Short mmCIF file of N, CA and C in Angstrom, two decimals:
data_model
loop_
_atom_site.label_atom_id
_atom_site.label_comp_id
_atom_site.label_asym_id
_atom_site.label_seq_id
_atom_site.Cartn_x
_atom_site.Cartn_y
_atom_site.Cartn_z
N UNK A 1 -3.18 16.07 5.82
CA UNK A 1 -2.16 14.53 5.91
C UNK A 1 -0.84 14.99 5.34
N UNK A 2 0.08 14.28 5.76
CA UNK A 2 1.28 14.29 5.36
C UNK A 2 1.80 12.88 4.90
N UNK A 3 2.68 12.85 4.21
CA UNK A 3 3.07 11.72 3.84
C UNK A 3 4.58 11.86 3.63
N UNK A 4 5.59 10.99 4.44
CA UNK A 4 6.92 10.97 4.57
C UNK A 4 7.61 9.69 4.91
N UNK A 5 8.85 9.76 4.94
CA UNK A 5 9.67 8.58 4.97
C UNK A 5 9.38 7.82 6.47
N UNK A 6 9.09 6.82 6.28
CA UNK A 6 8.91 6.07 7.80
C UNK A 6 10.44 5.84 8.61
N UNK A 7 10.13 6.21 9.84
CA UNK A 7 11.19 5.79 10.79
C UNK A 7 10.74 4.83 11.60
N UNK A 8 12.47 4.76 12.46
CA UNK A 8 12.06 3.62 13.47
C UNK A 8 10.95 3.75 14.49
N UNK A 9 10.50 4.89 14.69
CA UNK A 9 9.74 5.05 15.53
C UNK A 9 8.10 5.11 15.06
N UNK A 10 7.89 4.68 13.69
CA UNK A 10 6.81 4.15 13.07
C UNK A 10 6.58 2.78 13.00
N UNK A 11 7.33 2.05 13.49
CA UNK A 11 7.38 0.93 13.51
C UNK A 11 6.22 0.14 14.20
N UNK A 12 5.85 0.23 15.35
CA UNK A 12 4.59 -0.28 15.95
C UNK A 12 3.20 -0.04 15.02
N UNK A 13 3.28 1.44 14.78
CA UNK A 13 2.12 1.82 13.90
C UNK A 13 2.00 0.85 12.41
N UNK A 14 3.17 0.96 11.89
CA UNK A 14 2.97 0.24 10.35
C UNK A 14 2.79 -1.35 11.03
N UNK A 15 3.00 -2.10 12.05
CA UNK A 15 3.03 -3.29 12.30
C UNK A 15 1.44 -3.35 12.60
N UNK A 16 0.89 -2.84 13.19
CA UNK A 16 -0.31 -2.61 13.60
C UNK A 16 -1.25 -2.75 12.37
N UNK A 17 -1.04 -1.88 11.22
CA UNK A 17 -1.67 -2.11 10.30
C UNK A 17 -1.21 -2.93 9.51
N UNK A 18 -0.07 -3.25 9.35
CA UNK A 18 0.28 -4.60 8.42
C UNK A 18 -0.43 -5.69 9.00
N UNK A 19 -0.39 -5.99 10.17
CA UNK A 19 -1.27 -7.19 10.90
C UNK A 19 -2.67 -7.13 10.51
N UNK A 20 -3.15 -6.12 10.52
CA UNK A 20 -4.71 -5.94 10.54
C UNK A 20 -4.98 -6.44 8.83
N UNK A 21 -4.19 -5.77 8.14
CA UNK A 21 -4.49 -6.17 6.74
C UNK A 21 -4.14 -7.52 6.25
N UNK A 22 -2.98 -7.89 6.59
CA UNK A 22 -2.43 -9.05 6.23
C UNK A 22 -3.34 -10.45 6.62
N UNK A 23 -3.60 -10.03 8.01
CA UNK A 23 -4.68 -11.53 8.96
C UNK A 23 -5.69 -11.54 8.08
N UNK A 24 -6.50 -10.53 6.96
CA UNK A 24 -7.52 -10.73 6.94
C UNK A 24 -7.58 -11.67 5.30
N UNK A 25 -6.29 -12.07 5.01
CA UNK A 25 -5.90 -12.93 4.08
C UNK A 25 -6.54 -12.99 2.96
N UNK A 26 -6.93 -11.60 2.51
CA UNK A 26 -7.68 -11.29 1.23
C UNK A 26 -7.45 -10.04 0.29
N UNK A 27 -6.02 -9.86 0.52
CA UNK A 27 -5.46 -8.61 -0.58
C UNK A 27 -4.12 -9.04 -0.76
N UNK A 28 -3.39 -9.85 0.30
CA UNK A 28 -2.01 -9.95 0.23
C UNK A 28 -1.77 -11.52 0.24
N UNK A 29 -0.92 -11.85 -0.55
CA UNK A 29 -0.41 -13.33 -0.68
C UNK A 29 0.80 -13.38 0.42
N UNK A 30 0.45 -13.08 1.54
CA UNK A 30 1.40 -13.17 2.61
C UNK A 30 0.71 -14.02 3.55
N UNK A 31 1.57 -14.84 4.54
CA UNK A 31 0.97 -15.73 5.65
C UNK A 31 0.27 -14.93 6.60
N UNK A 32 -1.00 -15.12 6.53
CA UNK A 32 -1.92 -14.32 7.59
C UNK A 32 -1.31 -14.29 8.98
N UNK A 33 -0.59 -15.60 9.60
CA UNK A 33 -0.17 -15.40 10.68
C UNK A 33 1.63 -15.00 10.85
N UNK A 34 1.93 -14.36 9.87
CA UNK A 34 3.31 -13.73 10.04
C UNK A 34 3.70 -12.90 11.14
N UNK A 35 4.80 -13.30 11.37
CA UNK A 35 5.30 -12.52 13.04
C UNK A 35 5.70 -11.42 12.85
N UNK A 36 5.63 -10.42 14.05
CA UNK A 36 6.04 -8.89 13.78
C UNK A 36 7.17 -8.72 13.03
N UNK A 37 8.37 -9.47 13.71
CA UNK A 37 9.73 -9.49 13.32
C UNK A 37 9.78 -9.61 11.86
N UNK A 38 9.18 -10.85 11.16
CA UNK A 38 9.10 -11.14 9.64
C UNK A 38 8.43 -10.01 8.44
N UNK A 39 7.42 -9.45 9.57
CA UNK A 39 6.64 -8.50 8.56
C UNK A 39 7.37 -7.21 8.59
N UNK A 40 8.10 -6.82 9.80
CA UNK A 40 8.48 -5.75 9.64
C UNK A 40 9.98 -5.89 8.71
N UNK A 41 10.83 -6.80 8.70
CA UNK A 41 11.94 -7.11 8.19
C UNK A 41 11.37 -7.23 6.38
N UNK A 42 10.21 -7.44 6.10
CA UNK A 42 9.69 -7.52 4.71
C UNK A 42 9.55 -6.20 4.35
N UNK A 43 8.84 -5.06 5.11
CA UNK A 43 8.24 -3.79 4.90
C UNK A 43 9.72 -2.76 4.88
N UNK A 44 10.70 -3.26 5.77
CA UNK A 44 11.64 -2.38 5.59
C UNK A 44 12.92 -3.04 5.34
N UNK A 45 13.08 -3.84 3.92
CA UNK A 45 13.81 -4.77 3.78
C UNK A 45 14.98 -3.86 2.70
N UNK A 46 16.18 -4.21 2.98
CA UNK A 46 17.25 -3.89 2.35
C UNK A 46 16.88 -3.36 0.66
N UNK A 47 17.04 -2.03 0.58
CA UNK A 47 16.29 -1.62 -1.10
C UNK A 47 15.37 -1.10 -1.32
N UNK A 48 14.25 -1.27 -0.19
CA UNK A 48 13.22 -0.58 0.06
C UNK A 48 12.94 0.39 0.45
N UNK A 49 12.15 1.33 0.20
CA UNK A 49 12.12 2.72 0.50
C UNK A 49 10.49 2.68 1.26
N UNK A 50 10.60 2.98 2.56
CA UNK A 50 9.12 2.79 3.26
C UNK A 50 8.83 4.12 3.50
N UNK A 51 7.44 4.57 3.55
CA UNK A 51 6.59 5.54 3.67
C UNK A 51 5.67 5.56 4.58
N UNK A 52 5.14 6.69 5.36
CA UNK A 52 3.77 6.47 6.06
C UNK A 52 3.02 7.96 5.66
N UNK A 53 1.51 7.65 5.66
CA UNK A 53 0.70 9.04 5.66
C UNK A 53 0.20 8.73 7.09
N UNK A 54 0.35 10.47 7.71
CA UNK A 54 0.03 10.82 8.70
C UNK A 54 -0.98 11.87 8.85
N UNK A 55 -1.82 11.54 9.87
CA UNK A 55 -2.75 12.73 9.91
C UNK A 55 -3.33 13.07 11.57
N UNK A 56 -3.83 13.92 11.44
CA UNK A 56 -4.59 14.28 12.90
C UNK A 56 -5.83 13.39 13.05
N UNK A 57 -5.87 13.14 14.67
CA UNK A 57 -7.10 12.12 14.76
C UNK A 57 -8.06 13.06 15.51
N UNK A 58 -9.32 13.24 15.08
CA UNK A 58 -10.49 13.89 15.62
C UNK A 58 -11.36 12.94 16.22
N UNK A 59 -11.51 12.86 17.45
CA UNK A 59 -12.48 11.82 18.31
C UNK A 59 -11.88 10.36 17.59
N UNK A 60 -12.88 9.86 17.11
CA UNK A 60 -12.83 8.63 16.82
C UNK A 60 -12.59 8.46 15.25
N UNK A 61 -12.44 9.44 14.85
CA UNK A 61 -12.42 9.63 13.11
C UNK A 61 -10.98 10.34 12.69
N UNK A 62 -10.82 10.31 11.64
CA UNK A 62 -9.20 11.19 11.24
C UNK A 62 -9.60 12.39 10.27
N UNK A 63 -9.15 12.99 10.75
CA UNK A 63 -9.06 14.68 9.87
C UNK A 63 -8.54 14.47 8.65
N UNK A 64 -9.27 14.67 7.49
CA UNK A 64 -8.28 14.34 6.34
C UNK A 64 -8.44 15.75 5.60
N UNK A 65 -7.81 16.63 5.06
CA UNK A 65 -8.13 17.60 4.40
C UNK A 65 -9.01 17.66 3.15
N UNK A 66 -10.13 18.45 2.97
CA UNK A 66 -11.21 18.22 2.28
C UNK A 66 -12.00 17.35 2.18
N UNK A 67 -12.35 16.66 3.51
CA UNK A 67 -13.15 15.50 3.47
C UNK A 67 -13.69 16.08 4.90
N UNK A 68 -15.08 16.08 5.10
CA UNK A 68 -15.83 16.62 6.41
C UNK A 68 -15.52 15.56 7.41
N UNK A 69 -15.47 16.09 8.68
CA UNK A 69 -15.53 15.10 9.58
C UNK A 69 -16.73 15.72 10.55
N UNK A 70 -17.25 14.61 11.65
CA UNK A 70 -18.05 14.68 12.55
C UNK A 70 -17.87 16.07 13.28
N UNK A 71 -18.43 16.43 14.17
CA UNK A 71 -18.75 17.74 14.89
C UNK A 71 -17.05 17.81 15.75
N UNK A 72 -16.60 18.92 15.66
CA UNK A 72 -15.35 19.43 15.83
C UNK A 72 -15.17 18.97 17.40
N UNK A 73 -14.12 18.10 17.78
CA UNK A 73 -13.72 17.65 19.04
C UNK A 73 -12.48 17.82 19.43
N UNK A 74 -11.90 17.36 20.35
CA UNK A 74 -10.15 17.72 20.63
C UNK A 74 -9.42 16.78 19.61
N UNK A 75 -8.37 17.76 19.28
CA UNK A 75 -7.27 16.94 18.35
C UNK A 75 -6.56 16.25 19.16
N UNK A 76 -6.06 15.02 18.65
CA UNK A 76 -5.09 14.20 19.21
C UNK A 76 -3.96 14.18 18.23
N UNK A 77 -2.96 13.72 18.99
CA UNK A 77 -1.26 13.66 18.42
C UNK A 77 -1.47 13.24 17.04
N UNK A 78 -0.84 13.50 16.23
CA UNK A 78 -0.87 12.64 14.85
C UNK A 78 -0.79 10.98 14.74
N UNK A 79 -1.61 10.73 13.70
CA UNK A 79 -1.22 9.11 13.77
C UNK A 79 -0.62 8.66 12.47
N UNK A 80 -0.47 7.41 12.41
CA UNK A 80 0.02 6.83 11.22
C UNK A 80 -1.60 6.39 10.52
N UNK A 81 -1.87 6.67 9.37
CA UNK A 81 -3.01 6.35 8.77
C UNK A 81 -3.14 5.44 7.80
N UNK A 82 -1.72 5.63 7.03
CA UNK A 82 -1.26 4.31 5.95
C UNK A 82 0.34 4.25 5.72
N UNK A 83 0.60 3.10 5.00
CA UNK A 83 1.91 3.40 4.69
C UNK A 83 1.94 2.38 3.36
N UNK A 84 3.17 2.84 2.76
CA UNK A 84 3.66 2.01 1.60
C UNK A 84 5.11 2.07 1.40
N UNK A 85 5.44 0.79 0.50
CA UNK A 85 7.09 0.68 0.24
C UNK A 85 6.90 0.67 -1.25
N UNK A 86 8.39 1.62 -1.48
CA UNK A 86 8.70 1.45 -3.30
C UNK A 86 9.99 0.99 -3.20
N UNK A 87 10.10 -0.02 -4.33
CA UNK A 87 11.48 -0.46 -4.63
C UNK A 87 11.51 -1.10 -6.06
N UNK A 88 12.74 -1.57 -6.40
CA UNK A 88 12.70 -1.95 -7.87
C UNK A 88 11.90 -3.24 -7.81
N UNK A 89 11.62 -3.52 -9.21
CA UNK A 89 10.49 -4.62 -9.28
C UNK A 89 11.54 -6.07 -9.38
N UNK A 90 12.71 -5.76 -10.00
CA UNK A 90 13.67 -6.83 -10.46
C UNK A 90 14.93 -6.07 -10.19
N UNK A 91 16.02 -6.85 -10.13
CA UNK A 91 17.52 -6.29 -10.04
C UNK A 91 18.12 -6.39 -11.50
N UNK A 92 19.20 -5.74 -11.30
CA UNK A 92 19.83 -6.04 -12.86
C UNK A 92 18.80 -4.92 -13.77
N UNK A 93 19.10 -5.75 -15.05
CA UNK A 93 18.01 -5.21 -16.17
C UNK A 93 16.75 -4.79 -15.94
N UNK A 94 16.16 -5.30 -14.83
CA UNK A 94 14.75 -4.89 -14.66
C UNK A 94 14.46 -3.70 -13.57
N UNK A 95 15.79 -3.17 -12.83
CA UNK A 95 15.61 -2.27 -11.95
C UNK A 95 15.16 -0.84 -12.10
N UNK A 96 14.87 -0.77 -13.60
CA UNK A 96 14.32 0.28 -13.82
C UNK A 96 12.77 0.65 -13.80
N UNK A 97 12.35 -0.46 -13.59
CA UNK A 97 11.05 -0.64 -13.04
C UNK A 97 10.51 -0.80 -11.63
N UNK A 98 9.85 0.21 -10.97
CA UNK A 98 9.23 -0.18 -9.49
C UNK A 98 8.24 -0.78 -9.45
N UNK A 99 8.20 -1.08 -7.96
CA UNK A 99 7.35 -2.30 -7.67
C UNK A 99 6.67 -1.41 -6.36
N UNK A 100 5.71 -1.49 -5.71
CA UNK A 100 5.14 -1.02 -4.66
C UNK A 100 4.08 -1.85 -3.71
N UNK A 101 3.77 -1.32 -2.49
CA UNK A 101 2.77 -1.89 -1.98
C UNK A 101 2.38 -0.83 -0.82
N UNK A 102 0.93 -1.16 -0.95
CA UNK A 102 0.19 -0.28 -0.10
C UNK A 102 -0.67 -0.70 1.09
N UNK A 103 -1.00 -0.23 2.49
CA UNK A 103 -1.79 -0.65 3.30
C UNK A 103 -2.22 0.36 4.10
N UNK A 104 -3.83 0.58 4.34
CA UNK A 104 -4.08 1.95 5.12
C UNK A 104 -5.15 1.02 6.39
N UNK A 105 -5.03 1.75 7.32
CA UNK A 105 -5.61 1.40 8.28
C UNK A 105 -6.99 1.40 8.25
N UNK A 106 -7.68 0.14 8.96
CA UNK A 106 -9.52 -0.02 8.84
C UNK A 106 -9.76 1.46 9.07
N UNK A 107 -9.64 2.09 10.00
CA UNK A 107 -10.49 3.51 10.54
C UNK A 107 -10.00 4.38 9.43
N UNK A 108 -9.20 4.40 8.39
CA UNK A 108 -8.80 5.56 7.49
C UNK A 108 -9.19 5.24 6.18
N UNK A 109 -9.74 4.04 5.88
CA UNK A 109 -9.82 3.39 4.53
C UNK A 109 -11.48 4.43 3.96
N UNK A 110 -11.66 4.75 2.91
CA UNK A 110 -12.55 5.27 2.15
C UNK A 110 -12.25 6.71 2.36
N UNK A 111 -11.29 7.02 2.76
CA UNK A 111 -11.08 8.87 2.88
C UNK A 111 -10.11 9.13 2.01
N UNK A 112 -9.62 8.44 0.99
CA UNK A 112 -8.42 9.04 -0.19
C UNK A 112 -7.29 8.63 0.78
N UNK A 113 -6.87 8.25 1.54
CA UNK A 113 -5.75 7.85 2.10
C UNK A 113 -4.80 6.98 0.99
N UNK A 114 -5.27 5.76 0.30
CA UNK A 114 -4.52 5.02 -0.67
C UNK A 114 -4.12 5.67 -1.76
N UNK A 115 -5.17 6.44 -2.33
CA UNK A 115 -5.07 7.45 -3.33
C UNK A 115 -3.94 8.36 -3.48
N UNK A 116 -4.04 8.90 -2.16
CA UNK A 116 -2.75 10.15 -1.85
C UNK A 116 -1.51 9.40 -1.73
N UNK A 117 -1.39 8.33 -0.97
CA UNK A 117 -0.16 7.56 -1.00
C UNK A 117 0.40 7.10 -2.69
N UNK A 118 -0.72 6.66 -3.35
CA UNK A 118 -0.30 6.10 -4.73
C UNK A 118 0.08 7.52 -5.56
N UNK A 119 -0.25 8.31 -5.42
CA UNK A 119 0.16 9.87 -6.14
C UNK A 119 1.55 10.31 -5.80
N UNK A 120 1.68 9.89 -4.39
CA UNK A 120 2.80 10.28 -3.76
C UNK A 120 4.02 9.20 -4.29
N UNK A 121 3.82 7.91 -4.62
CA UNK A 121 4.54 6.95 -4.68
C UNK A 121 4.88 7.17 -6.08
N UNK A 122 3.83 7.38 -7.07
CA UNK A 122 4.34 7.73 -8.26
C UNK A 122 5.38 8.74 -8.46
N UNK A 123 4.86 9.92 -7.78
CA UNK A 123 5.92 11.23 -7.92
C UNK A 123 7.40 10.49 -7.36
N UNK A 124 7.67 9.70 -6.32
CA UNK A 124 8.75 9.49 -5.74
C UNK A 124 9.37 8.46 -6.47
N UNK A 125 8.62 7.52 -7.17
CA UNK A 125 9.48 6.92 -8.33
C UNK A 125 10.05 7.46 -9.38
N UNK A 126 9.08 8.56 -10.12
CA UNK A 126 9.84 9.21 -11.06
C UNK A 126 11.08 10.01 -10.37
N UNK A 127 10.84 10.78 -9.42
CA UNK A 127 12.10 11.52 -8.61
C UNK A 127 13.56 10.57 -8.70
N UNK A 128 12.89 9.34 -8.28
CA UNK A 128 14.25 8.44 -8.04
C UNK A 128 14.53 7.62 -9.30
N UNK A 129 13.90 7.77 -10.51
CA UNK A 129 14.72 7.48 -12.16
C UNK A 129 14.05 6.39 -12.49
N UNK A 130 12.79 5.94 -11.62
CA UNK A 130 12.38 4.65 -12.28
C UNK A 130 11.62 5.26 -13.56
N UNK A 131 11.39 3.97 -14.58
CA UNK A 131 11.05 4.60 -15.96
C UNK A 131 9.20 3.88 -15.99
N UNK A 132 9.27 3.01 -14.94
CA UNK A 132 7.47 2.39 -15.25
C UNK A 132 7.36 1.94 -13.86
N UNK A 133 6.19 1.29 -13.29
CA UNK A 133 5.86 0.69 -12.45
C UNK A 133 4.91 -0.47 -12.76
N UNK A 134 4.92 -1.53 -11.99
CA UNK A 134 4.41 -2.89 -11.79
C UNK A 134 4.13 -3.30 -10.59
N UNK A 135 2.79 -3.68 -10.93
CA UNK A 135 2.36 -4.33 -9.59
C UNK A 135 2.29 -6.16 -10.27
N UNK A 136 2.80 -6.92 -9.32
CA UNK A 136 2.86 -8.23 -9.70
C UNK A 136 1.71 -9.28 -9.41
N UNK A 137 0.84 -8.60 -8.16
CA UNK A 137 -0.12 -9.58 -8.13
C UNK A 137 -1.49 -8.88 -7.35
N UNK A 138 -1.71 -8.00 -8.14
CA UNK A 138 -3.09 -7.59 -7.58
C UNK A 138 -4.19 -8.61 -7.65
N UNK A 139 -4.79 -8.78 -6.55
CA UNK A 139 -6.16 -9.64 -6.38
C UNK A 139 -7.14 -9.22 -7.23
N UNK A 140 -7.90 -10.03 -7.73
CA UNK A 140 -9.09 -9.31 -8.74
C UNK A 140 -10.12 -8.94 -7.64
N UNK A 141 -10.26 -9.63 -6.57
CA UNK A 141 -11.35 -9.15 -5.74
C UNK A 141 -11.32 -7.49 -4.74
N UNK A 142 -10.11 -7.16 -5.00
CA UNK A 142 -9.43 -6.37 -4.37
C UNK A 142 -9.92 -4.83 -5.43
N UNK A 143 -11.44 -5.02 -4.98
CA UNK A 143 -11.55 -3.59 -6.36
C UNK A 143 -11.36 -2.28 -6.20
N UNK A 144 -11.15 -1.93 -5.03
CA UNK A 144 -10.77 -0.60 -4.43
C UNK A 144 -9.36 0.03 -5.30
N UNK A 145 -8.47 -1.10 -4.81
CA UNK A 145 -7.39 -0.77 -5.24
C UNK A 145 -7.04 -1.06 -6.57
N UNK A 146 -8.18 -1.94 -7.56
CA UNK A 146 -8.10 -1.91 -8.80
C UNK A 146 -8.39 -0.60 -9.56
N UNK A 147 -9.39 -0.11 -8.90
CA UNK A 147 -9.98 1.24 -9.20
C UNK A 147 -9.12 2.40 -9.32
N UNK A 148 -8.57 2.47 -8.19
CA UNK A 148 -7.31 3.48 -7.83
C UNK A 148 -6.05 3.50 -8.75
N UNK A 149 -5.71 2.07 -9.34
CA UNK A 149 -4.82 2.04 -10.09
C UNK A 149 -5.05 2.28 -11.44
N UNK A 150 -6.40 1.91 -12.07
CA UNK A 150 -6.84 2.16 -13.27
C UNK A 150 -6.92 3.70 -13.74
N UNK A 151 -7.46 4.30 -12.26
CA UNK A 151 -7.71 5.93 -12.31
C UNK A 151 -6.22 6.67 -12.79
N UNK A 152 -5.50 5.86 -12.18
CA UNK A 152 -3.95 6.44 -12.38
C UNK A 152 -2.94 5.75 -13.25
N UNK A 153 -3.94 5.43 -14.47
CA UNK A 153 -3.07 5.14 -15.47
C UNK A 153 -2.53 3.77 -15.56
N UNK A 154 -2.51 3.04 -14.81
CA UNK A 154 -2.25 1.51 -14.71
C UNK A 154 -3.39 0.45 -15.78
N UNK A 155 -2.88 -0.27 -16.20
CA UNK A 155 -3.41 -1.26 -17.51
C UNK A 155 -3.17 -2.80 -16.87
N UNK A 156 -4.18 -3.24 -16.56
CA UNK A 156 -3.98 -4.78 -16.70
C UNK A 156 -3.09 -5.47 -17.56
N UNK A 157 -1.91 -6.06 -17.28
CA UNK A 157 -1.27 -6.54 -18.90
C UNK A 157 -1.29 -8.04 -18.67
N UNK A 158 -1.46 -8.60 -17.64
CA UNK A 158 -1.91 -10.05 -17.45
C UNK A 158 -2.68 -10.50 -16.43
N UNK A 159 -3.25 -11.57 -16.80
CA UNK A 159 -4.01 -12.43 -15.66
C UNK A 159 -3.66 -13.57 -15.53
N UNK A 160 -3.54 -14.00 -14.19
CA UNK A 160 -2.98 -15.13 -13.58
C UNK A 160 -4.12 -15.93 -13.10
N UNK A 161 -4.84 -17.00 -13.82
CA UNK A 161 -6.14 -17.48 -13.40
C UNK A 161 -6.24 -18.33 -12.33
N UNK A 162 -7.09 -18.25 -11.02
CA UNK A 162 -7.20 -18.65 -10.21
C UNK A 162 -5.77 -19.19 -8.97
N UNK A 163 -5.09 -17.95 -9.13
CA UNK A 163 -3.67 -17.66 -8.58
C UNK A 163 -3.82 -17.48 -7.21
N UNK A 164 -4.88 -17.15 -6.64
CA UNK A 164 -4.87 -16.64 -5.32
C UNK A 164 -6.00 -17.34 -4.55
N UNK A 165 -5.84 -18.10 -3.29
CA UNK A 165 -6.70 -18.77 -2.53
C UNK A 165 -7.42 -17.90 -1.55
N UNK A 166 -8.52 -17.16 -1.72
CA UNK A 166 -9.61 -16.10 -1.26
C UNK A 166 -10.21 -16.83 0.17
N UNK A 167 -10.11 -16.48 1.24
CA UNK A 167 -10.52 -17.37 2.42
C UNK A 167 -12.08 -17.31 1.95
N UNK A 168 -12.56 -16.34 1.36
CA UNK A 168 -14.51 -16.45 1.20
C UNK A 168 -14.71 -16.78 0.03
N UNK A 169 -13.73 -16.11 -1.14
CA UNK A 169 -14.11 -16.72 -2.55
C UNK A 169 -13.64 -17.88 -3.13
N UNK A 170 -12.96 -18.80 -2.45
CA UNK A 170 -12.06 -19.87 -3.17
C UNK A 170 -10.63 -19.25 -3.93
N UNK A 171 -10.56 -19.90 -5.13
CA UNK A 171 -9.67 -19.30 -6.21
C UNK A 171 -9.89 -18.48 -7.02
N UNK A 172 -9.31 -17.23 -6.62
CA UNK A 172 -9.60 -16.16 -7.63
C UNK A 172 -8.39 -15.53 -8.51
N UNK A 173 -8.83 -14.64 -9.76
CA UNK A 173 -7.83 -14.77 -10.54
C UNK A 173 -6.80 -13.23 -9.98
N UNK A 174 -5.41 -13.20 -10.48
CA UNK A 174 -4.62 -12.13 -10.12
C UNK A 174 -4.31 -11.52 -11.16
N UNK A 175 -4.05 -10.08 -11.30
CA UNK A 175 -3.69 -9.36 -12.19
C UNK A 175 -2.34 -8.91 -12.23
N UNK A 176 -1.73 -8.52 -13.18
CA UNK A 176 -0.21 -7.89 -13.31
C UNK A 176 -0.92 -6.64 -13.80
N UNK A 177 -0.51 -5.72 -13.34
CA UNK A 177 -0.80 -4.19 -13.85
C UNK A 177 0.48 -3.42 -13.73
N UNK A 178 0.54 -2.59 -14.80
CA UNK A 178 1.67 -1.92 -15.57
C UNK A 178 1.14 -0.47 -15.95
N UNK A 179 2.24 0.61 -15.58
CA UNK A 179 2.14 1.96 -16.20
C UNK A 179 3.57 2.24 -16.37
N UNK A 180 3.72 3.12 -17.60
CA UNK A 180 4.79 3.95 -17.89
C UNK A 180 4.87 5.28 -16.74
N UNK A 181 6.21 5.36 -16.47
CA UNK A 181 6.38 6.88 -15.83
C UNK A 181 7.60 7.89 -16.62
N UNK A 182 7.37 7.47 -17.91
CA UNK A 182 7.89 8.60 -18.83
C UNK A 182 6.85 9.53 -18.94
#
């Protein structure tokens, strides 16, 4: 797997992942019916650095180093498995704190793609001079993400009670998560 800055040629793959994730309405406080144009404007906004994780596709499964795959089959071209954005959490006096968002394609979930992107993101944030990272709106039912963030040193520093309307579970809490990069 390779993580690299996104290019214009990645927009279709990013849109496909973005649409599939956001349309579920259970992990992002974005309109599930957001248009392609608005989604890509959000993901590629000025001041935002956009990255993709790509890997070789093997049959109907994704080949990820260190993870067993099904029987060997013909390898197709590389495909985008996930994407993340990195940006300042605030402007001015808060611009030294990073913010990020992550999405993994449904076919690549559970294979360590999100964790690999998170580690890459933390490294990039340090390289760019950010002193901390904050996630403003981590939905409490997104347990896979919360597990990764805690494993990587994030703490829940605030809880917004019933701040997200989950499509299946009703109103659920949202966490603010934070960690120093120093």
